[in-house]
Amino acid sequence: MSAVIQLAGRMGKIKPSPTLAVNAKAKALKASGADVLNFSVGEPDFATPAHVCAAGKAAIDEGFTRYTAVPGIPELREAVCARLAQDKGWQYKPEQIQVSCGGKHGLYNMAQAMFGPGDEVIIPAPYWVSYPPIIELAGAKPIFLPLSEKNNFDITEADLAGCVSEKTRGIILNSPSNPTGAIFSANALGLVAELALANGWVVISDDIYDTIVYEGGKLPHILDVAPELKEQVIILNGVSKSFAMTGWRIGYSAGPKHIIAAMNKIQSQSTSNASSISQKAALAALVGPQDFPGEMKKAFAKRLQFILAEINKIPELTCVTPKGAFYVFPNFSNYFGRAYKGRKIKNSVDMSAYLLDEALIASVPGAAFGADNFVRFSFATSMEVIAAGMQRLQKALSRIA
Ligand code: PMP
Ligand code: GLU
């Protein structure tokens, strides 16, 4: 009889991405004929701009279909530097840039290059689902920094201090945040910068939603709050959200030369390089007209206003107004412990399951983001879906006794 092959020990710690899992379930239900309204995955519902697609097609036609340099084609890395300089006023050289297979993979390369057993990395919670597993896959330990709804999910000095130990090596910042839509204040970033400088931490700034900001004024950023920290900061970004290019899989990182070189070593031994075709398309996105992200943001802003108004009609929900990204993250805890037809709703997983089964609305339970009182709804979907979905939500919640 053949043996059951054992998996690596690390597999016991890692679950599949819950956002991608709910999305797959919603799509499968839809394909089987169910009228599911999908608020689960966070990806723009807009088409990739035509000039970007044309650049991808041209790359194929011109035979630009071979391996590229490991860190990415030079002209794309130069374009990233030019964007960072023009849009943010930050100076980087092409050797300080890595192009990866999506922002998620940039984060993975970073964690493999930076962290290992015995290291602790602070992750503000609610957090994006992939941060803890990526840190754990590197052998390091995530330390969760609690953010509270009462404080608009900003970092407080006391909570930050509570996470610090001798083993702390770094912190991951995501502002605007997935899943809360919150933006860290300059004051909070200052607190992080102070500790990072004093203790030699690396600060990973995941800026993937930086083109989707609903407030006026400049988005506070750790590099602007503390420019002297630059040699300790890694910027993570990409074109997935800003140019509706989730499937093209292009992300980029900017940081100190020796860290990017280490990340390139990891990349050279894993994916080699991001797709040559997608790199050409991303180049067109970054050097071409820059009105697309702004146009998309206008549409998201209208949807945000609408979805928030609908959620605020439900007295038992509380919802911090998102300042960026395309998620709302209402608190459902007033329903916990209650029931519908004998079906008890104890937590966010039960609530999301109830909404899917009873109202055909796909959402992501807050537990996936380290915040079990909440449920995430992505409003990167059409107004029609949002309007119908919110009616179903109101009806489904009114049935809970
Ligand atoms: N960071 C955050 C916070 C995200 O929500 C996402 C979306 N998946 C990413 C990074 C990475 O996106 P991608 O890999 O599609 O570039
Ligand atoms: N970031 C998106 C989300 O949170 C995409 C899914 C994923 O990569 O996890 O839904």
PDB file of N, CA, C and O and ligand atoms in Angstrom, residues 17-21 23 39-43 104 128-130 178-179 208-209 240-241 246 249 326-327 364 369 376 378, ligand 2:
ATOM      1  N   SER A  17      -5.807  32.026   1.199  1.00  0.00           N
ATOM      2  CA  SER A  17      -6.280  33.409   1.348  1.00  0.00           C
ATOM      3  C   SER A  17      -7.811  33.412   1.456  1.00  0.00           C
ATOM      4  O   SER A  17      -8.499  32.977   0.526  1.00  0.00           O
ATOM      5  N   PRO A  18      -8.374  33.899   2.569  1.00  0.00           N
ATOM      6  CA  PRO A  18      -9.832  33.855   2.731  1.00  0.00           C
ATOM      7  C   PRO A  18     -10.573  34.756   1.747  1.00  0.00           C
ATOM      8  O   PRO A  18     -11.691  34.436   1.344  1.00  0.00           O
ATOM      9  N   THR A  19      -9.941  35.864   1.352  1.00  0.00           N
ATOM     10  CA  THR A  19     -10.615  36.754   0.390  1.00  0.00           C
ATOM     11  C   THR A  19     -10.772  36.052  -0.949  1.00  0.00           C
ATOM     12  O   THR A  19     -11.825  36.089  -1.573  1.00  0.00           O
ATOM     13  N   LEU A  20      -9.694  35.379  -1.375  1.00  0.00           N
ATOM     14  CA  LEU A  20      -9.745  34.672  -2.657  1.00  0.00           C
ATOM     15  C   LEU A  20     -10.682  33.464  -2.543  1.00  0.00           C
ATOM     16  O   LEU A  20     -11.380  33.122  -3.497  1.00  0.00           O
ATOM     17  N   ALA A  21     -10.729  32.842  -1.350  1.00  0.00           N
ATOM     18  CA  ALA A  21     -11.587  31.671  -1.165  1.00  0.00           C
ATOM     19  C   ALA A  21     -13.067  32.063  -1.247  1.00  0.00           C
ATOM     20  O   ALA A  21     -13.858  31.390  -1.918  1.00  0.00           O
ATOM     21  N   ASN A  23     -14.289  34.669  -2.726  1.00  0.00           N
ATOM     22  CA  ASN A  23     -14.549  35.081  -4.106  1.00  0.00           C
ATOM     23  C   ASN A  23     -14.787  33.864  -4.992  1.00  0.00           C
ATOM     24  O   ASN A  23     -15.719  33.838  -5.805  1.00  0.00           O
ATOM     25  N   PHE A  39     -19.659  40.989  -2.917  1.00  0.00           N
ATOM     26  CA  PHE A  39     -18.969  42.098  -2.245  1.00  0.00           C
ATOM     27  C   PHE A  39     -17.672  41.598  -1.616  1.00  0.00           C
ATOM     28  O   PHE A  39     -17.151  42.207  -0.696  1.00  0.00           O
ATOM     29  N   SER A  40     -17.190  40.447  -2.093  1.00  0.00           N
ATOM     30  CA  SER A  40     -16.083  39.818  -1.373  1.00  0.00           C
ATOM     31  C   SER A  40     -14.723  40.358  -1.793  1.00  0.00           C
ATOM     32  O   SER A  40     -14.073  41.066  -1.031  1.00  0.00           O
ATOM     33  N   VAL A  41     -14.299  40.058  -2.988  1.00  0.00           N
ATOM     34  CA  VAL A  41     -12.904  40.351  -3.318  1.00  0.00           C
ATOM     35  C   VAL A  41     -12.689  41.834  -3.577  1.00  0.00           C
ATOM     36  O   VAL A  41     -13.595  42.534  -4.037  1.00  0.00           O
ATOM     37  N   GLY A  42     -11.491  42.307  -3.264  1.00  0.00           N
ATOM     38  CA  GLY A  42     -11.175  43.699  -3.526  1.00  0.00           C
ATOM     39  C   GLY A  42     -10.414  43.836  -4.828  1.00  0.00           C
ATOM     40  O   GLY A  42      -9.192  43.759  -4.849  1.00  0.00           O
ATOM     41  N   GLU A  43     -11.169  44.012  -5.910  1.00  0.00           N
ATOM     42  CA  GLU A  43     -10.471  44.316  -7.166  1.00  0.00           C
ATOM     43  C   GLU A  43     -11.358  45.226  -7.997  1.00  0.00           C
ATOM     44  O   GLU A  43     -12.571  45.021  -8.087  1.00  0.00           O
ATOM     45  N   LYS A 104       1.573  41.538  -3.720  1.00  0.00           N
ATOM     46  CA  LYS A 104       1.618  40.458  -2.730  1.00  0.00           C
ATOM     47  C   LYS A 104       2.969  39.755  -2.785  1.00  0.00           C
ATOM     48  O   LYS A 104       3.568  39.445  -1.771  1.00  0.00           O
ATOM     49  N   TRP A 128      -4.661  43.346   6.487  1.00  0.00           N
ATOM     50  CA  TRP A 128      -4.940  42.612   5.241  1.00  0.00           C
ATOM     51  C   TRP A 128      -4.570  41.142   5.454  1.00  0.00           C
ATOM     52  O   TRP A 128      -3.537  40.839   6.054  1.00  0.00           O
ATOM     53  N   VAL A 129      -5.414  40.259   4.937  1.00  0.00           N
ATOM     54  CA  VAL A 129      -5.330  38.817   5.230  1.00  0.00           C
ATOM     55  C   VAL A 129      -3.967  38.171   4.987  1.00  0.00           C
ATOM     56  O   VAL A 129      -3.638  37.181   5.638  1.00  0.00           O
ATOM     57  N   SER A 130      -3.191  38.707   4.071  1.00  0.00           N
ATOM     58  CA  SER A 130      -1.950  38.007   3.699  1.00  0.00           C
ATOM     59  C   SER A 130      -0.741  38.386   4.546  1.00  0.00           C
ATOM     60  O   SER A 130       0.295  37.720   4.464  1.00  0.00           O
ATOM     61  N   ASN A 178      -6.739  48.240   3.901  1.00  0.00           N
ATOM     62  CA  ASN A 178      -7.638  47.133   3.618  1.00  0.00           C
ATOM     63  C   ASN A 178      -7.631  46.323   4.911  1.00  0.00           C
ATOM     64  O   ASN A 178      -6.549  45.854   5.302  1.00  0.00           O
ATOM     65  N   PRO A 179      -8.692  46.185   5.656  1.00  0.00           N
ATOM     66  CA  PRO A 179     -10.097  46.331   5.257  1.00  0.00           C
ATOM     67  C   PRO A 179     -10.818  47.588   5.758  1.00  0.00           C
ATOM     68  O   PRO A 179     -11.985  47.761   5.420  1.00  0.00           O
ATOM     69  N   ILE A 208      -0.554  50.413  -1.602  1.00  0.00           N
ATOM     70  CA  ILE A 208      -1.276  49.944  -2.801  1.00  0.00           C
ATOM     71  C   ILE A 208      -2.570  50.725  -3.070  1.00  0.00           C
ATOM     72  O   ILE A 208      -3.018  50.817  -4.202  1.00  0.00           O
ATOM     73  N   TYR A 209      -3.171  51.330  -2.015  1.00  0.00           N
ATOM     74  CA  TYR A 209      -4.424  52.095  -2.224  1.00  0.00           C
ATOM     75  C   TYR A 209      -4.184  53.605  -2.260  1.00  0.00           C
ATOM     76  O   TYR A 209      -5.122  54.381  -2.068  1.00  0.00           O
ATOM     77  N   SER A 240      -2.104  47.020  -9.638  1.00  0.00           N
ATOM     78  CA  SER A 240      -3.355  46.240  -9.539  1.00  0.00           C
ATOM     79  C   SER A 240      -4.561  47.130  -9.272  1.00  0.00           C
ATOM     80  O   SER A 240      -5.584  47.036  -9.952  1.00  0.00           O
ATOM     81  N   LYS A 241      -4.448  47.978  -8.252  1.00  0.00           N
ATOM     82  CA  LYS A 241      -5.598  48.782  -7.835  1.00  0.00           C
ATOM     83  C   LYS A 241      -5.648  50.088  -8.617  1.00  0.00           C
ATOM     84  O   LYS A 241      -6.708  50.545  -9.008  1.00  0.00           O
ATOM     85  N   THR A 246      -5.347  43.857 -11.838  1.00  0.00           N
ATOM     86  CA  THR A 246      -5.125  42.755 -10.889  1.00  0.00           C
ATOM     87  C   THR A 246      -4.598  41.479 -11.552  1.00  0.00           C
ATOM     88  O   THR A 246      -3.729  40.814 -10.998  1.00  0.00           O
ATOM     89  N   ARG A 249      -0.615  41.031 -12.709  1.00  0.00           N
ATOM     90  CA  ARG A 249       0.336  40.664 -11.667  1.00  0.00           C
ATOM     91  C   ARG A 249       1.636  41.479 -11.714  1.00  0.00           C
ATOM     92  O   ARG A 249       2.717  40.914 -11.903  1.00  0.00           O
ATOM     93  N   PHE A 326     -11.468  50.749  -1.182  1.00  0.00           N
ATOM     94  CA  PHE A 326     -12.868  50.539  -1.612  1.00  0.00           C
ATOM     95  C   PHE A 326     -13.571  49.463  -0.789  1.00  0.00           C
ATOM     96  O   PHE A 326     -14.196  48.558  -1.329  1.00  0.00           O
ATOM     97  N   TYR A 327     -13.436  49.632   0.534  1.00  0.00           N
ATOM     98  CA  TYR A 327     -14.097  48.703   1.450  1.00  0.00           C
ATOM     99  C   TYR A 327     -14.855  49.476   2.521  1.00  0.00           C
ATOM    100  O   TYR A 327     -14.405  50.540   2.943  1.00  0.00           O
ATOM    101  N   VAL A 364     -16.746  39.227   3.351  1.00  0.00           N
ATOM    102  CA  VAL A 364     -15.638  38.521   4.004  1.00  0.00           C
ATOM    103  C   VAL A 364     -15.720  38.761   5.505  1.00  0.00           C
ATOM    104  O   VAL A 364     -15.751  39.913   5.953  1.00  0.00           O
ATOM    105  N   PHE A 369      -9.547  39.182   9.023  1.00  0.00           N
ATOM    106  CA  PHE A 369      -8.685  40.367   9.116  1.00  0.00           C
ATOM    107  C   PHE A 369      -8.272  40.626  10.569  1.00  0.00           C
ATOM    108  O   PHE A 369      -7.812  41.714  10.906  1.00  0.00           O
ATOM    109  N   ARG A 376     -16.468  42.597   6.082  1.00  0.00           N
ATOM    110  CA  ARG A 376     -16.000  43.514   5.032  1.00  0.00           C
ATOM    111  C   ARG A 376     -16.838  43.387   3.764  1.00  0.00           C
ATOM    112  O   ARG A 376     -17.118  42.279   3.306  1.00  0.00           O
ATOM    113  N   SER A 378     -16.648  44.872  -0.161  1.00  0.00           N
ATOM    114  CA  SER A 378     -15.912  45.656  -1.157  1.00  0.00           C
ATOM    115  C   SER A 378     -16.946  46.355  -2.028  1.00  0.00           C
ATOM    116  O   SER A 378     -17.884  45.717  -2.516  1.00  0.00           O
TER     117      SER A 378
HETATM  118  N1  GLU B   2      -6.575  42.489  -1.805  1.00  0.00           N
HETATM  119  C1  GLU B   2      -7.793  41.970  -2.334  1.00  0.00           C
HETATM  120  C2  GLU B   2      -8.744  41.649  -1.206  1.00  0.00           C
HETATM  121  O1  GLU B   2      -8.425  41.858  -0.067  1.00  0.00           O
HETATM  122  C3  GLU B   2      -7.557  40.834  -3.279  1.00  0.00           C
HETATM  123  C4  GLU B   2      -7.568  39.460  -2.725  1.00  0.00           C
HETATM  124  C5  GLU B   2      -6.265  39.053  -2.147  1.00  0.00           C
HETATM  125  O2  GLU B   2      -5.256  39.215  -2.806  1.00  0.00           O
HETATM  126  O3  GLU B   2      -6.302  38.591  -1.022  1.00  0.00           O
HETATM  127  O4  GLU B   2      -9.836  41.237  -1.486  1.00  0.00           O
END
